[in-house]
PDB file of C-alpha atoms in Angstrom:
ATOM      1  CA  MET A  17      15.747  31.476  38.843  1.00  0.00           C
ATOM      2  CA  LEU A  18      12.065  31.121  38.002  1.00  0.00           C
ATOM      3  CA  VAL A  19      12.993  31.240  34.172  1.00  0.00           C
ATOM      4  CA  ALA A  20      15.532  28.552  34.676  1.00  0.00           C
ATOM      5  CA  ALA A  21      13.136  26.435  36.591  1.00  0.00           C
ATOM      6  CA  LEU A  22      10.438  26.665  34.003  1.00  0.00           C
ATOM      7  CA  ALA A  23      12.879  25.971  31.193  1.00  0.00           C
ATOM      8  CA  ALA A  24      13.924  22.728  32.793  1.00  0.00           C
ATOM      9  CA  CYS A  25      10.289  21.635  32.680  1.00  0.00           C
ATOM     10  CA  LEU A  26      10.105  22.051  28.926  1.00  0.00           C
ATOM     11  CA  HIS A  27      11.475  19.620  26.285  1.00  0.00           C
ATOM     12  CA  ALA A  28      15.043  18.854  27.279  1.00  0.00           C
ATOM     13  CA  GLN A  29      15.530  16.690  24.283  1.00  0.00           C
ATOM     14  CA  PRO A  30      14.903  17.769  20.653  1.00  0.00           C
ATOM     15  CA  VAL A  31      11.953  16.110  18.860  1.00  0.00           C
ATOM     16  CA  ARG A  32      10.984  16.167  15.206  1.00  0.00           C
ATOM     17  CA  TRP A  33       8.559  19.138  14.376  1.00  0.00           C
ATOM     18  CA  ARG A  34       6.476  19.688  11.320  1.00  0.00           C
ATOM     19  CA  GLY A  35       4.875  23.037  10.633  1.00  0.00           C
ATOM     20  CA  GLU A  36       4.765  26.397   8.927  1.00  0.00           C
ATOM     21  CA  PHE A  37       7.730  28.679   9.242  1.00  0.00           C
ATOM     22  CA  VAL A  38       7.701  32.404   8.465  1.00  0.00           C
ATOM     23  CA  TYR A  39      10.574  34.904   8.435  1.00  0.00           C
ATOM     24  CA  PHE A  40      10.143  38.606   7.969  1.00  0.00           C
ATOM     25  CA  ALA A  41      12.008  41.710   9.108  1.00  0.00           C
ATOM     26  CA  ASP A  42      14.392  39.852  11.364  1.00  0.00           C
ATOM     27  CA  SER A  43      11.561  38.073  13.095  1.00  0.00           C
ATOM     28  CA  ALA A  44      10.796  34.331  12.805  1.00  0.00           C
ATOM     29  CA  ALA A  45       7.885  32.167  13.905  1.00  0.00           C
ATOM     30  CA  PHE A  46       6.778  28.551  13.725  1.00  0.00           C
ATOM     31  CA  THR A  47       3.277  27.018  13.840  1.00  0.00           C
ATOM     32  CA  ASP A  48       3.116  23.367  14.661  1.00  0.00           C
ATOM     33  CA  CYS A  49       0.824  21.412  12.328  1.00  0.00           C
ATOM     34  CA  ALA A  50      -0.227  18.841  14.978  1.00  0.00           C
ATOM     35  CA  SER A  51      -1.319  21.329  17.787  1.00  0.00           C
ATOM     36  CA  GLY A  52      -1.802  24.580  15.885  1.00  0.00           C
ATOM     37  CA  LYS A  53       0.424  26.299  18.457  1.00  0.00           C
ATOM     38  CA  ARG A  54       2.745  29.145  17.378  1.00  0.00           C
ATOM     39  CA  TRP A  55       6.074  30.121  18.896  1.00  0.00           C
ATOM     40  CA  PRO A  56       8.876  32.658  18.082  1.00  0.00           C
ATOM     41  CA  VAL A  57      11.888  30.977  16.778  1.00  0.00           C
ATOM     42  CA  ALA A  58      15.266  31.721  18.451  1.00  0.00           C
ATOM     43  CA  MET A  59      17.997  32.573  16.130  1.00  0.00           C
ATOM     44  CA  THR A  60      20.451  30.080  17.478  1.00  0.00           C
ATOM     45  CA  GLY A  61      21.448  26.346  16.901  1.00  0.00           C
ATOM     46  CA  ASP A  62      20.712  25.315  13.239  1.00  0.00           C
ATOM     47  CA  TYR A  63      18.421  28.321  12.727  1.00  0.00           C
ATOM     48  CA  LEU A  64      20.472  29.946   9.857  1.00  0.00           C
ATOM     49  CA  ALA A  65      20.047  26.818   7.673  1.00  0.00           C
ATOM     50  CA  LEU A  66      16.295  27.052   8.207  1.00  0.00           C
ATOM     51  CA  GLU A  67      16.269  30.691   7.364  1.00  0.00           C
ATOM     52  CA  ARG A  68      18.429  30.130   4.216  1.00  0.00           C
ATOM     53  CA  ALA A  69      16.011  27.343   3.035  1.00  0.00           C
ATOM     54  CA  TYR A  70      13.024  29.688   3.645  1.00  0.00           C
ATOM     55  CA  LEU A  71      14.608  32.526   1.680  1.00  0.00           C
ATOM     56  CA  HIS A  72      15.299  30.135  -1.172  1.00  0.00           C
ATOM     57  CA  TRP A  73      11.828  28.302  -1.314  1.00  0.00           C
ATOM     58  CA  HIS A  74       9.200  30.617  -0.009  1.00  0.00           C
ATOM     59  CA  SER A  75       6.641  31.890  -2.567  1.00  0.00           C
ATOM     60  CA  ALA A  76       6.254  35.415  -1.540  1.00  0.00           C
ATOM     61  CA  PRO A  77       7.274  37.741   1.422  1.00  0.00           C
ATOM     62  CA  THR A  78       5.783  36.576   4.658  1.00  0.00           C
ATOM     63  CA  ALA A  79       4.371  33.444   2.973  1.00  0.00           C
ATOM     64  CA  PRO A  80       4.421  30.365   5.173  1.00  0.00           C
ATOM     65  CA  LEU A  81       6.747  27.462   4.222  1.00  0.00           C
ATOM     66  CA  LEU A  82       6.209  23.867   5.594  1.00  0.00           C
ATOM     67  CA  VAL A  83       9.304  22.671   7.300  1.00  0.00           C
ATOM     68  CA  ASN A  84      10.705  19.783   9.223  1.00  0.00           C
ATOM     69  CA  PHE A  85      13.428  19.952  11.952  1.00  0.00           C
ATOM     70  CA  ASP A  86      14.553  18.566  15.123  1.00  0.00           C
ATOM     71  CA  GLY A  87      13.987  21.176  17.910  1.00  0.00           C
ATOM     72  CA  ARG A  88      12.854  21.956  21.420  1.00  0.00           C
ATOM     73  CA  LEU A  89      11.151  24.576  23.433  1.00  0.00           C
ATOM     74  CA  GLU A  90      12.933  26.826  25.771  1.00  0.00           C
ATOM     75  CA  ILE A  91      11.918  29.763  27.982  1.00  0.00           C
ATOM     76  CA  ARG A  92      13.698  32.853  26.960  1.00  0.00           C
ATOM     77  CA  GLU A  93      13.557  36.583  27.780  1.00  0.00           C
ATOM     78  CA  PRO A  94      13.052  38.522  24.707  1.00  0.00           C
ATOM     79  CA  MET A  95      14.464  42.135  24.202  1.00  0.00           C
ATOM     80  CA  GLU A  96      11.061  43.523  25.396  1.00  0.00           C
ATOM     81  CA  GLY A  97       8.288  41.943  27.431  1.00  0.00           C
ATOM     82  CA  PRO A  98       8.168  38.953  29.693  1.00  0.00           C
ATOM     83  CA  ALA A  99       9.916  35.682  29.215  1.00  0.00           C
ATOM     84  CA  ARG A 100       8.072  33.189  26.957  1.00  0.00           C
ATOM     85  CA  GLU A 101       8.434  29.989  25.205  1.00  0.00           C
ATOM     86  CA  HIS A 102      10.821  30.040  22.040  1.00  0.00           C
ATOM     87  CA  MET A 103      11.373  27.195  19.479  1.00  0.00           C
ATOM     88  CA  ILE A 104      15.155  26.164  19.278  1.00  0.00           C
ATOM     89  CA  VAL A 105      16.176  24.546  16.086  1.00  0.00           C
ATOM     90  CA  GLU A 106      18.666  21.925  16.833  1.00  0.00           C
ATOM     91  CA  ARG A 107      18.853  20.355  13.363  1.00  0.00           C
ATOM     92  CA  PHE A 108      17.163  21.580  10.177  1.00  0.00           C
ATOM     93  CA  ALA A 109      15.867  18.567   8.106  1.00  0.00           C
ATOM     94  CA  SER A 110      13.833  19.665   4.947  1.00  0.00           C
ATOM     95  CA  VAL A 111      11.202  21.918   3.420  1.00  0.00           C
ATOM     96  CA  GLU A 112       7.981  20.966   1.551  1.00  0.00           C
ATOM     97  CA  PRO A 113       7.278  23.774  -0.872  1.00  0.00           C
ATOM     98  CA  GLY A 114       3.588  23.838  -1.884  1.00  0.00           C
ATOM     99  CA  ASN A 115       2.227  22.074   1.193  1.00  0.00           C
ATOM    100  CA  THR A 116       0.482  23.583   4.233  1.00  0.00           C
ATOM    101  CA  CYS A 117      -0.602  22.350   7.581  1.00  0.00           C
ATOM    102  CA  GLU A 118      -4.191  22.228   6.248  1.00  0.00           C
ATOM    103  CA  MET A 119      -3.082  19.893   3.411  1.00  0.00           C
ATOM    104  CA  VAL A 120      -1.277  17.798   5.892  1.00  0.00           C
ATOM    105  CA  SER A 121      -4.278  17.353   8.118  1.00  0.00           C
ATOM    106  CA  THR A 122      -6.510  16.425   5.157  1.00  0.00           C
ATOM    107  CA  GLY A 123      -3.955  14.051   3.531  1.00  0.00           C
ATOM    108  CA  LYS A 124      -3.700  16.170   0.483  1.00  0.00           C
ATOM    109  CA  GLN A 125      -0.028  17.191   0.741  1.00  0.00           C
ATOM    110  CA  LYS A 126       2.246  17.052  -2.278  1.00  0.00           C
ATOM    111  CA  GLN A 127       5.332  14.951  -2.610  1.00  0.00           C
ATOM    112  CA  LYS A 128       8.190  16.283  -0.412  1.00  0.00           C
ATOM    113  CA  ALA A 129      10.694  18.533  -2.258  1.00  0.00           C
ATOM    114  CA  THR A 130      13.870  16.789  -3.249  1.00  0.00           C
ATOM    115  CA  ALA A 131      17.145  18.760  -3.475  1.00  0.00           C
ATOM    116  CA  ALA A 132      19.171  18.351  -6.656  1.00  0.00           C
ATOM    117  CA  LEU A 133      22.365  16.263  -6.509  1.00  0.00           C
ATOM    118  CA  LYS A 134      24.356  18.712  -8.545  1.00  0.00           C
ATOM    119  CA  ASP A 135      25.153  22.341  -7.739  1.00  0.00           C
ATOM    120  CA  THR A 136      23.891  22.030  -4.205  1.00  0.00           C
ATOM    121  CA  TYR A 137      25.922  22.966  -1.066  1.00  0.00           C
ATOM    122  CA  TRP A 138      25.845  19.645   0.914  1.00  0.00           C
ATOM    123  CA  LYS A 139      26.749  19.951   4.601  1.00  0.00           C
ATOM    124  CA  LEU A 140      27.962  16.817   6.408  1.00  0.00           C
ATOM    125  CA  ALA A 141      25.389  15.884   8.953  1.00  0.00           C
ATOM    126  CA  GLU A 142      26.404  12.229   9.894  1.00  0.00           C
ATOM    127  CA  ILE A 143      29.102   9.790   9.101  1.00  0.00           C
ATOM    128  CA  GLY A 144      29.444   6.188  10.116  1.00  0.00           C
ATOM    129  CA  GLY A 145      26.120   6.236  11.863  1.00  0.00           C
ATOM    130  CA  ALA A 146      27.142   9.168  14.140  1.00  0.00           C
ATOM    131  CA  PRO A 147      25.982  12.762  13.935  1.00  0.00           C
ATOM    132  CA  VAL A 148      28.659  15.377  13.160  1.00  0.00           C
ATOM    133  CA  ALA A 149      29.266  18.551  15.096  1.00  0.00           C
ATOM    134  CA  MET A 150      31.833  21.215  14.769  1.00  0.00           C
ATOM    135  CA  LEU A 151      35.006  20.332  16.600  1.00  0.00           C
ATOM    136  CA  PRO A 152      37.362  22.654  18.556  1.00  0.00           C
ATOM    137  CA  GLY A 153      39.592  24.570  16.295  1.00  0.00           C
ATOM    138  CA  GLN A 154      37.492  23.530  13.141  1.00  0.00           C
ATOM    139  CA  GLN A 155      36.971  26.789  11.130  1.00  0.00           C
ATOM    140  CA  ARG A 156      34.481  25.507   8.539  1.00  0.00           C
ATOM    141  CA  GLU A 157      31.898  22.894   8.242  1.00  0.00           C
ATOM    142  CA  VAL A 158      32.540  19.723   6.242  1.00  0.00           C
ATOM    143  CA  ARG A 159      30.853  20.116   2.844  1.00  0.00           C
ATOM    144  CA  ILE A 160      30.792  18.961  -0.742  1.00  0.00           C
ATOM    145  CA  THR A 161      29.523  20.414  -4.000  1.00  0.00           C
ATOM    146  CA  LEU A 162      29.106  18.401  -7.277  1.00  0.00           C
ATOM    147  CA  ALA A 163      29.459  20.850 -10.133  1.00  0.00           C
ATOM    148  CA  SER A 164      27.132  20.223 -13.051  1.00  0.00           C
ATOM    149  CA  GLU A 165      29.779  21.521 -15.516  1.00  0.00           C
ATOM    150  CA  GLY A 166      32.862  19.399 -15.705  1.00  0.00           C
ATOM    151  CA  SER A 167      31.806  16.800 -13.098  1.00  0.00           C
ATOM    152  CA  ARG A 168      34.023  18.617 -10.594  1.00  0.00           C
ATOM    153  CA  LEU A 169      34.087  17.759  -6.851  1.00  0.00           C
ATOM    154  CA  SER A 170      34.871  20.512  -4.442  1.00  0.00           C
ATOM    155  CA  GLY A 171      34.500  21.225  -0.649  1.00  0.00           C
ATOM    156  CA  PHE A 172      36.205  21.053   2.635  1.00  0.00           C
ATOM    157  CA  SER A 173      36.945  17.790   4.456  1.00  0.00           C
ATOM    158  CA  GLY A 174      37.556  19.018   8.040  1.00  0.00           C
ATOM    159  CA  CYS A 175      41.231  20.210   7.689  1.00  0.00           C
ATOM    160  CA  ASN A 176      41.907  20.698   3.948  1.00  0.00           C
ATOM    161  CA  GLN A 177      40.223  21.720   0.843  1.00  0.00           C
ATOM    162  CA  LEU A 178      38.628  18.875  -0.957  1.00  0.00           C
ATOM    163  CA  ILE A 179      39.005  18.719  -4.844  1.00  0.00           C
ATOM    164  CA  GLY A 180      38.481  15.942  -7.318  1.00  0.00           C
ATOM    165  CA  SER A 181      35.792  14.662  -9.726  1.00  0.00           C
ATOM    166  CA  TYR A 182      32.661  12.450  -9.662  1.00  0.00           C
ATOM    167  CA  GLU A 183      30.610  10.159 -11.892  1.00  0.00           C
ATOM    168  CA  ALA A 184      26.888   9.981 -11.352  1.00  0.00           C
ATOM    169  CA  LYS A 185      24.305   7.931 -13.526  1.00  0.00           C
ATOM    170  CA  ASP A 186      20.916   6.994 -12.417  1.00  0.00           C
ATOM    171  CA  GLN A 187      21.546   6.090  -8.658  1.00  0.00           C
ATOM    172  CA  THR A 188      25.183   5.180  -8.903  1.00  0.00           C
ATOM    173  CA  LEU A 189      27.791   7.572  -7.691  1.00  0.00           C
ATOM    174  CA  ARG A 190      31.632   7.420  -7.523  1.00  0.00           C
ATOM    175  CA  PHE A 191      34.171   9.989  -6.316  1.00  0.00           C
ATOM    176  CA  GLN A 192      37.825  10.623  -7.212  1.00  0.00           C
ATOM    177  CA  ALA A 193      38.733  12.849  -4.215  1.00  0.00           C
ATOM    178  CA  ALA A 194      41.995  14.448  -3.123  1.00  0.00           C
ATOM    179  CA  GLY A 195      42.945  17.420  -0.936  1.00  0.00           C
ATOM    180  CA  THR A 196      45.547  19.855   0.116  1.00  0.00           C
ATOM    181  CA  MET A 197      48.177  18.673   2.658  1.00  0.00           C
ATOM    182  CA  MET A 198      47.918  20.876   5.581  1.00  0.00           C
ATOM    183  CA  ALA A 199      48.226  19.261   9.063  1.00  0.00           C
ATOM    184  CA  CYS A 200      45.600  19.887  11.770  1.00  0.00           C
ATOM    185  CA  GLU A 201      44.979  18.680  15.273  1.00  0.00           C
ATOM    186  CA  PRO A 202      44.315  14.930  15.536  1.00  0.00           C
ATOM    187  CA  PRO A 203      40.530  15.072  15.979  1.00  0.00           C
ATOM    188  CA  LEU A 204      40.321  17.090  12.689  1.00  0.00           C
ATOM    189  CA  MET A 205      42.656  14.794  10.878  1.00  0.00           C
ATOM    190  CA  GLU A 206      40.553  11.824  11.924  1.00  0.00           C
ATOM    191  CA  LEU A 207      37.379  13.465  10.799  1.00  0.00           C
ATOM    192  CA  GLU A 208      39.060  14.141   7.452  1.00  0.00           C
ATOM    193  CA  ARG A 209      40.169  10.567   7.204  1.00  0.00           C
ATOM    194  CA  LYS A 210      36.643   9.313   7.726  1.00  0.00           C
ATOM    195  CA  VAL A 211      35.375  11.696   5.072  1.00  0.00           C
ATOM    196  CA  HIS A 212      37.967  10.495   2.535  1.00  0.00           C
ATOM    197  CA  VAL A 213      37.168   6.866   3.274  1.00  0.00           C
ATOM    198  CA  ALA A 214      33.407   7.519   2.923  1.00  0.00           C
ATOM    199  CA  LEU A 215      33.782   9.161  -0.427  1.00  0.00           C
ATOM    200  CA  GLY A 216      36.213   6.569  -1.626  1.00  0.00           C
ATOM    201  CA  ALA A 217      33.781   3.732  -0.751  1.00  0.00           C
ATOM    202  CA  THR A 218      30.711   5.370  -2.310  1.00  0.00           C
ATOM    203  CA  SER A 219      29.023   3.481  -5.145  1.00  0.00           C
ATOM    204  CA  ALA A 220      25.441   4.785  -4.915  1.00  0.00           C
ATOM    205  CA  TYR A 221      23.321   7.514  -3.434  1.00  0.00           C
ATOM    206  CA  ARG A 222      19.706   8.456  -2.700  1.00  0.00           C
ATOM    207  CA  ILE A 223      18.066  11.801  -1.830  1.00  0.00           C
ATOM    208  CA  GLU A 224      15.391  11.980   0.774  1.00  0.00           C
ATOM    209  CA  GLY A 225      13.960  15.478   0.845  1.00  0.00           C
ATOM    210  CA  GLU A 226      16.892  17.740   1.701  1.00  0.00           C
ATOM    211  CA  ARG A 227      19.353  14.958   2.594  1.00  0.00           C
ATOM    212  CA  LEU A 228      21.873  13.212   0.293  1.00  0.00           C
ATOM    213  CA  ILE A 229      22.673   9.798   1.563  1.00  0.00           C
ATOM    214  CA  ILE A 230      25.845   8.222   0.060  1.00  0.00           C
ATOM    215  CA  LEU A 231      25.891   4.291   0.105  1.00  0.00           C
ATOM    216  CA  GLY A 232      28.559   1.652  -0.067  1.00  0.00           C
ATOM    217  CA  ALA A 233      28.562  -1.326  -2.447  1.00  0.00           C
ATOM    218  CA  ASP A 234      26.653  -3.379   0.308  1.00  0.00           C
ATOM    219  CA  GLY A 235      23.957  -0.717   0.309  1.00  0.00           C
ATOM    220  CA  LYS A 236      24.803   0.519   3.800  1.00  0.00           C
ATOM    221  CA  THR A 237      24.793   4.192   4.515  1.00  0.00           C
ATOM    222  CA  LEU A 238      28.276   5.771   4.667  1.00  0.00           C
ATOM    223  CA  ALA A 239      27.341   9.390   5.431  1.00  0.00           C
ATOM    224  CA  GLY A 240      24.488  11.863   5.121  1.00  0.00           C
ATOM    225  CA  PHE A 241      24.682  15.421   3.930  1.00  0.00           C
ATOM    226  CA  ASP A 242      22.039  18.259   4.263  1.00  0.00           C
ATOM    227  CA  ALA A 243      21.269  20.697   1.619  1.00  0.00           C
ATOM    228  CA  VAL A 244      22.203  24.314   2.665  1.00  0.00           C
ATOM    229  CA  TYR A 245      20.766  27.334   0.718  1.00  0.00           C
ATOM    230  CA  LEU A 246      23.151  30.266   0.809  1.00  0.00           C
ATOM    231  CA  ARG A 247      21.853  33.860   0.837  1.00  0.00           C
TER     232      ARG A 247
END
C-alpha cells in the first residue's frame, strides 16, 4: 500500500529526459543532465530499443552514452533491498554519440547523431499525427527497411509482409509498395491501409536524429519511424 501511494505521487505522465545511459551485466542506469540525479532503469516499456541503441553506439564497455527518451519515475521493489525509484522508458527517441552531460551544460555538445536512411530498421512510431501502439492480435511491429543494394523496400505493415521498391535522391523519396494478401482483424487491416496510403503519398523525407519523417507533396508529415538497432 505504501509503495502504491508513493508511486502515485511521482511522474504519472512521461516527460522528455536527456542524460547519460549505461548498461552492463544486465544492469542499466540513467543520469539526468539537468539535475545530476541517477536512477536504475526498469527493463520494461521501450527499454529494449534503448538498450539496442546503446550496444550499437557506445564507445566501450560501461561507457556512458547520451540519450533522449520520454519516460517517468516509478517506485519499484527490486529483487533485493527496499523499494526505490526506477526510470521507466515509455518511448526511446535518440542517441548523441560523442556528447556528455558536461558538454551539454557548457554548450559544447556536438551535432546530434543522424541515422542513415538506408539499411536501417525503421519502426513505425506515429502515423496521421497519432502515436502507434501494438494492437490486440498484432504479432509484429510495423517497420520498413530500405536496402542500399537494389533499392528494395521490405517490412511489415500490420497484417502482411511489405515488399516493393523505393527511389531516393537528395531529400525526395518515393515508394512502390505491395504486400501479401492475408486477412486480419479489422483494426489491423485499418492500420495496414493507413501505412500503404502514407507510403503511396510520400514525396520527401527528413531525418531528425533517430527519427525518419516521411512527407507528402504539401510538406505535411505523413508518418514517423524510429531507428531500431538489432543485437
